[in-house]
Amino acid sequence: MKDILKVENVTKIYGKKTVLDNVSFSIKEGEIVGLVGPNGAGKTTVMKIITGLTPKYEGNVYIGNENIRNKFKNKTKTKNVGCIIETPGFYPSLTGEENLKFFAELSGLEDLSEIDEIVESLGLQNAMKKKVGSYSLGMRQRLGIAQSVLTYPPLLILDEPTNGLDPNIIPEIRKFIINIAKNKKVAVLISSHILSELEIMCDKIVFIQKGKIITPEDNNASEAMVRITTSNIAELQKFLRKNNYKLFNLAINSVEFKIDPSELENLTRCLAINKIPFSTVEILTESLEDKFLNIMRGDLVD
Ligand SMILES: Nc1ncnc2c1ncn2[C@@H]1O[C@H](COP(=O)(O)OP(=O)(O)OP(=O)(O)O)[C@@H](O)[C@H]1O
Ligand SMILES: [Mg+2]
């Protein structure tokens, strides 16, 4: 599959502050990528650069192989990026339907039947004839999502789209985004400062902190936490310590430690050779949340 978005060594400086520091990542067709980081990490800044709202930066951004800098130079209109960045702006005195039609025309959508499909899958049918001024925040957010995907652009940028939404409707929104990514092959970049919200819907997570991208791979992600149960904890402990494993959660009949899963077979063979009994070996997969928190705490971060 081809890359739809490529962000290459993007740096953004405001005054004396480096807000983005050599940021690089890419997104393929139909892929959902989560951009996760604490407040002020630089999520909105990256998204504004990608959508052309912030024209000055170092580095390069390619959308479908075209450097977006050339696009703005040539003044060609961007139809290939849909976005919601900060609160979507609508005309309050127009109805939901009128607003969507207005944006649809702006983006050159001819087949208006697509609107119905989108409106329905976002549960907005009943709100279409109401003025946007009377919408709740949740309705406005949903209308924003509808507007951003009107033309099924190849790239969709969603900056905290579920911010302030009723938790009940978040699963619906998630389903909608997964559906357009997988069925319409839209590449999606979605941000949040809550990892657990994104974890279940994203193919890949990009962590950002203080303007820098942190990849879990940088932090020994190849090592998994493993728990071994044994009837002879003393011997097992001795053996593992001798082999330089750092032990965690030592219990009467079990111990945990970090190991590259590809070395596990060898380890169990050695245990057998050394007549150290063990009844179970479990890989306790570190959740992404743990990984994220570990990275954020880790030495990598200055
Ligand atoms: N126009 C600007 N001028 C000066 N500094 C800015 C500007 N826009 C953003 N910043 C700074 O850049 C940093 C990153 O901001 P950004 O809005 O990208 O963070 P964020 O990750 O989106 O945070 P949040 O989770 O709060 O939305 C912050 O320190 C912010 O103060
Ligand atoms: Mg932001």
PDB file of N, CA and C and ligand atoms in Angstrom, residues 43-44 86 159-160, ligand 2:
ATOM      1  N   LYS A  43       0.579  18.514  18.866  1.00  0.00           N
ATOM      2  CA  LYS A  43      -0.351  17.780  17.994  1.00  0.00           C
ATOM      3  C   LYS A  43      -1.058  18.711  17.008  1.00  0.00           C
ATOM      4  N   THR A  44      -1.656  19.769  17.542  1.00  0.00           N
ATOM      5  CA  THR A  44      -2.392  20.699  16.674  1.00  0.00           C
ATOM      6  C   THR A  44      -1.435  21.377  15.696  1.00  0.00           C
ATOM      7  N   GLU A  86      -9.441  22.116  15.930  1.00  0.00           N
ATOM      8  CA  GLU A  86     -10.145  22.922  16.913  1.00  0.00           C
ATOM      9  C   GLU A  86     -11.639  22.898  16.597  1.00  0.00           C
ATOM     10  N   ASP A 159      -8.427  16.518  14.696  1.00  0.00           N
ATOM     11  CA  ASP A 159      -7.753  16.955  15.917  1.00  0.00           C
ATOM     12  C   ASP A 159      -8.725  16.842  17.087  1.00  0.00           C
ATOM     13  N   GLU A 160      -8.506  15.876  17.933  1.00  0.00           N
ATOM     14  CA  GLU A 160      -9.346  15.606  19.102  1.00  0.00           C
ATOM     15  C   GLU A 160     -10.837  15.688  18.767  1.00  0.00           C
TER      16      GLU A 160
HETATM   17 MG    MG B   2      -4.247  20.661  20.286  1.00  0.00          MG
END
